[in-house]
CSV table of C-alpha atoms and ligand atoms in Angstrom, one decimal:
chain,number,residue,atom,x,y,z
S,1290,UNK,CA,-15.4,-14.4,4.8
S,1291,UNK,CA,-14.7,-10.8,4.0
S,1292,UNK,CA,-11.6,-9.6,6.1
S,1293,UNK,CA,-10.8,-5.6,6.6
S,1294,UNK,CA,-8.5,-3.6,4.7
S,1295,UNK,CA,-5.9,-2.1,6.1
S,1296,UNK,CA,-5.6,1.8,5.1
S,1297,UNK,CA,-2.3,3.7,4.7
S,1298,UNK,CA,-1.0,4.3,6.9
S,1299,UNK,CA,-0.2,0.8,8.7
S,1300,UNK,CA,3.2,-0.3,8.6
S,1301,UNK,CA,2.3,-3.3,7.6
S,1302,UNK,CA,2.0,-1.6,4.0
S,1303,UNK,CA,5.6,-1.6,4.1
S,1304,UNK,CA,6.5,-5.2,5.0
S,1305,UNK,CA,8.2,-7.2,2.2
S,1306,UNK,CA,6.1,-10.3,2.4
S,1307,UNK,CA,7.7,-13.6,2.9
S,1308,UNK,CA,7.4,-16.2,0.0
S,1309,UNK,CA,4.7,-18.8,0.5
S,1310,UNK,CA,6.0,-22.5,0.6
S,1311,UNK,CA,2.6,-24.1,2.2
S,1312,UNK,CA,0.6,-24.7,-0.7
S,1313,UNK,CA,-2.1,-26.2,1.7
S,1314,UNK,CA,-6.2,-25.9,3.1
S,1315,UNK,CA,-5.2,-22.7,5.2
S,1316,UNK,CA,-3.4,-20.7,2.0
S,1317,UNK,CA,-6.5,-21.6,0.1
S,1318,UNK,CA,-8.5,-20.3,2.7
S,1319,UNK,CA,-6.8,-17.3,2.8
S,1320,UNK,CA,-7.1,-17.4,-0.7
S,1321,UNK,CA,-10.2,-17.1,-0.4
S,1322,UNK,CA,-10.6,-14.9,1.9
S,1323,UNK,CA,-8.9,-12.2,-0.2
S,1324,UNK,CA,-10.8,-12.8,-3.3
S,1325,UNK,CA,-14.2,-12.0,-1.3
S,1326,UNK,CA,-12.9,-8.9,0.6
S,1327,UNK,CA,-11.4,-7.7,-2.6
S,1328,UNK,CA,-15.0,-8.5,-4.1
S,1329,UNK,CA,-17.3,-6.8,-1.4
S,1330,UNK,CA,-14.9,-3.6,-1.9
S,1331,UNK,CA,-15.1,-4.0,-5.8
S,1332,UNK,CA,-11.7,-3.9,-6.3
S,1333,UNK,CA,-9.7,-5.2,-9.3
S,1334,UNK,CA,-6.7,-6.6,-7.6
S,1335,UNK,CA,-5.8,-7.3,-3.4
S,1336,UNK,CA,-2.3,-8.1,-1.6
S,1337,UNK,CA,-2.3,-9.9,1.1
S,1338,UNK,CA,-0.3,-6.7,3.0
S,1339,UNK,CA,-3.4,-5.2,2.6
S,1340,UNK,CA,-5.8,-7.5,5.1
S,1341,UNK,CA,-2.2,-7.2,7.3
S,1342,UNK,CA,-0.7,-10.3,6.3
S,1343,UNK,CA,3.2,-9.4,5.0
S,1344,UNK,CA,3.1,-12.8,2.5
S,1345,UNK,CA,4.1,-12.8,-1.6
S,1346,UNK,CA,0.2,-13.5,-2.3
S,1347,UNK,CA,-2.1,-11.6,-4.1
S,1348,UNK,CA,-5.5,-11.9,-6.0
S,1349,UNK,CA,-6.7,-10.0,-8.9
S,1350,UNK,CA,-9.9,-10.4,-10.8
S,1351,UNK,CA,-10.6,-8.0,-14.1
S,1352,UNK,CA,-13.6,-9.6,-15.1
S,1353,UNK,CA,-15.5,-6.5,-13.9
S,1354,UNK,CA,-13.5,-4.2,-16.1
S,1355,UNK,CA,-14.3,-2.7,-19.8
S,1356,UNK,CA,-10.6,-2.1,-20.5
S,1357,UNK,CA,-8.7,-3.8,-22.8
S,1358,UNK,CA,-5.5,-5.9,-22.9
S,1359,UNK,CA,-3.7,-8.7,-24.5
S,1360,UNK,CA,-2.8,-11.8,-22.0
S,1361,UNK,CA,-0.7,-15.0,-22.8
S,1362,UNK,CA,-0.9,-17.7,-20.1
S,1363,UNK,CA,1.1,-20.2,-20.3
S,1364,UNK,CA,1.9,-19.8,-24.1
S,1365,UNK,CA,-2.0,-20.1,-24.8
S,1366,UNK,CA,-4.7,-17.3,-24.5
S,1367,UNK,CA,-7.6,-19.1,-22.4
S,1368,UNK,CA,-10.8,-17.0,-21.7
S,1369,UNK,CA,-10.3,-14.9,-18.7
S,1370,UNK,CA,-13.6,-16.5,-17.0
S,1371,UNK,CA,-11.2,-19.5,-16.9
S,1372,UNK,CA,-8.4,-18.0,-14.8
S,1373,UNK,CA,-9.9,-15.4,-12.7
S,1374,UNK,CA,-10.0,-14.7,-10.0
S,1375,UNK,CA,-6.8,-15.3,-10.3
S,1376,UNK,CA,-4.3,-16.2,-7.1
S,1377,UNK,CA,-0.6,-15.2,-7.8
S,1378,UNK,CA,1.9,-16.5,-5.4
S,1379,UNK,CA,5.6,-15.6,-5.2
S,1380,UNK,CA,5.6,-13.8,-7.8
S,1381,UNK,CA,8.4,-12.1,-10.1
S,1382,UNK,CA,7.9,-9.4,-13.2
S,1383,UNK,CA,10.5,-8.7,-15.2
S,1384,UNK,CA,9.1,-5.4,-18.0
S,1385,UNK,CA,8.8,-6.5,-21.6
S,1386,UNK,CA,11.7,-5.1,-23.6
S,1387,UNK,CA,11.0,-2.2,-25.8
S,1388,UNK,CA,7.6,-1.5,-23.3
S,1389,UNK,CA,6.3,1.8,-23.5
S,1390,UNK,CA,5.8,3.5,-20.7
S,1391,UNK,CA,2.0,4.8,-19.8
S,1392,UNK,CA,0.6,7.1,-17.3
S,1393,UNK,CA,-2.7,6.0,-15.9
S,1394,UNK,CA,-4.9,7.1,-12.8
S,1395,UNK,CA,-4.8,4.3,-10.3
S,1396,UNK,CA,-6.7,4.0,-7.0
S,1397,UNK,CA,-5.9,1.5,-4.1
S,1398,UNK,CA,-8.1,0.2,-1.5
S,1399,UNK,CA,-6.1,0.9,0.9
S,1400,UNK,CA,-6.4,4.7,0.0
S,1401,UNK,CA,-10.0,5.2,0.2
S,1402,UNK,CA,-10.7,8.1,-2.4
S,1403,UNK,CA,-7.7,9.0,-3.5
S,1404,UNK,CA,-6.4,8.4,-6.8
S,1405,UNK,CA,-3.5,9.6,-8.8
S,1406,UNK,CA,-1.7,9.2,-11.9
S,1407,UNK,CA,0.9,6.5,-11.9
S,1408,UNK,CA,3.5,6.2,-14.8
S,1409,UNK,CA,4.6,2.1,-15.7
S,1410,UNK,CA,5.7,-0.2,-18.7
S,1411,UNK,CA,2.6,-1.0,-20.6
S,1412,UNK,CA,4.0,-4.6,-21.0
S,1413,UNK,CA,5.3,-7.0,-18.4
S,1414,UNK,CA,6.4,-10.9,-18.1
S,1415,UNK,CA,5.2,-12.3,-14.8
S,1416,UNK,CA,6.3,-15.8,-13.4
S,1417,UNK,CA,4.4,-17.3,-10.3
S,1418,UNK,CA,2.6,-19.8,-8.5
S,1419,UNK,CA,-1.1,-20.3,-8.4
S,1420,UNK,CA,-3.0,-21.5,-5.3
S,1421,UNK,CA,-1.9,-25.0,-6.0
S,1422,UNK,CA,2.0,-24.2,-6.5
S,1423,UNK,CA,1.6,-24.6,-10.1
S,1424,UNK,CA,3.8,-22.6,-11.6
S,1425,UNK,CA,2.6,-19.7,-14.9
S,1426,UNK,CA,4.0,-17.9,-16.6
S,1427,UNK,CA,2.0,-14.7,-18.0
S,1428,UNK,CA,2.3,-12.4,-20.4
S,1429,UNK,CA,0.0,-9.2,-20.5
S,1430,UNK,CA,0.0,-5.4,-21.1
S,1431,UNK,CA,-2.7,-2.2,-20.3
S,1432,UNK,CA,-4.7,-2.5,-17.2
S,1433,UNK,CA,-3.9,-6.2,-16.6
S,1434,UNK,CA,-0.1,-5.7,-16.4
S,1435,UNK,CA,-1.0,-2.2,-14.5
S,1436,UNK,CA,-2.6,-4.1,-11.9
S,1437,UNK,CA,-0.3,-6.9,-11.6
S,1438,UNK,CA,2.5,-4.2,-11.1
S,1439,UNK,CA,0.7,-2.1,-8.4
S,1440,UNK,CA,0.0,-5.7,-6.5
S,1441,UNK,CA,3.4,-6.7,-6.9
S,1442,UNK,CA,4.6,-3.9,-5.8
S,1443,UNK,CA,2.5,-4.2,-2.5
S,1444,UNK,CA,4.3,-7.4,-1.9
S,1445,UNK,CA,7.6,-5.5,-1.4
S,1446,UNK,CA,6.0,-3.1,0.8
S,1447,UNK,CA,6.3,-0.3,-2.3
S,1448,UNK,CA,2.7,1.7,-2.4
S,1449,UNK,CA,1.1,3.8,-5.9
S,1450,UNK,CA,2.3,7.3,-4.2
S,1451,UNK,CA,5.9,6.2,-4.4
S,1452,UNK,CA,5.5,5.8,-8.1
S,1453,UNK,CA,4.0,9.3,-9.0
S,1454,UNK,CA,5.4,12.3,-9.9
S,1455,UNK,CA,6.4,14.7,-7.4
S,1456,UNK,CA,3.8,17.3,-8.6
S,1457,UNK,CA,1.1,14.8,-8.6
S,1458,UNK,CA,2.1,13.3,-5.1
S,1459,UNK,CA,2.2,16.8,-4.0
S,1460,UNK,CA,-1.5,17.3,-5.4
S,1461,UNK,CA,-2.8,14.6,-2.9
S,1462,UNK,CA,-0.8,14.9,-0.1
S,1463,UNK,CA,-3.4,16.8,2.4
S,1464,UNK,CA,-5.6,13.8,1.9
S,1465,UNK,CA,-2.8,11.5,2.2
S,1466,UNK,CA,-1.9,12.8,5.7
S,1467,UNK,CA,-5.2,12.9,6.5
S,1468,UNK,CA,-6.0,9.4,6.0
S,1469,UNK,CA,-2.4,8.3,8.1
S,1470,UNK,CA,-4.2,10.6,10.8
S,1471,UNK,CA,-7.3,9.0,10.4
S,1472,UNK,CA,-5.7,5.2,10.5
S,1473,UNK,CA,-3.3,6.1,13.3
S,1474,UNK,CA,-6.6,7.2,15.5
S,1475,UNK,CA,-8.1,3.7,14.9
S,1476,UNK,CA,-5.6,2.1,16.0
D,2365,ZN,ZN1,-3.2,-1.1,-3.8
């Protein structure tokens, strides 16, 4: 069942989510859960923070995408119709060494229309559990390691306007404080 998104902005955003330790029925249902809502909204990647749960959980699914990017899972490079949609619990990214750093425009769903150009290492290391509590560990750069860094950083309650420049976070900021209006009213 599709849940809804919470927009910027809910303070919810800014919890640091708590680590899952119940690998069980109701995490896969949440599980689920997310993948469908982040389906229905055709995004690319969803954090739990974002349907107002503060939890280290997150779904991403690139299969949509034409962008390309190396992966290693696990030391082996399945297909990605194998792994995705992928659930990543508890995770923890530590930047490849030497990684250059790339500037990209990034949206979020929790910022309807507004997107902005985000700098980050091209090339991370992720460790984490899937919706079993199996650990991974994955390797990947481009827009797969993008995403995984703008979820993760959801998990800690850090959004894709802290990350921008100040002139580019300056370019967007009437719409930003439109849409904390907008949420706020909602509420
Ligand atoms: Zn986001």
């Amino acid at each position: 069942m599709p849940l809804r998104i919470v927009h910027y902005n809910d303070p919810i955003l800014r919890a640091k989510g708590e680590k899952v330790t119940a690998f069980d029925a109701r995490l896969l249902h949440l599980a689920q859960d997310m993948i469908e809502t982040m389906h229905e909204a055709g995004g690319i990647g969803l954090a739990a923070q974002q349907i107002g749960r503060a939890l280290q959980l997150c779904v991403v699914d690139l299969r949509e995408s034409d962008a390309s990017y190396n992966w290693q899972l696990d030391g082996a490079r399945p297909p990605v119709d194998l792994f995705m949609p992928m659930v990543i619990a508890n995770p923890q990214v530590t930047v490849t060494k030497g990684a250059a750093e790339t500037l990209f425009e990034e949206g979020c769903l929790s910022f309807p229309d507004i997107r902005g150009d985000v700098p980050r290492p091209d090339a991370i290391e992720v460790t984490f559990q899937d919706q079993h509590g199996v650990p991974h560990t994955l390797k990947c750069d481009g827009l797969f390691g993008r995403c995984i860094q703008h979820e993760v950083d959801h998990l800690n309650g850090v959004l894709f306007i802290d990350r921008m420049a100040k002139k580019v976070r300056a370019s967007i900021d009437d719409a930003v404080k439109a849409l904390a209006k907008e949420t706020k009213a909602r509420k």
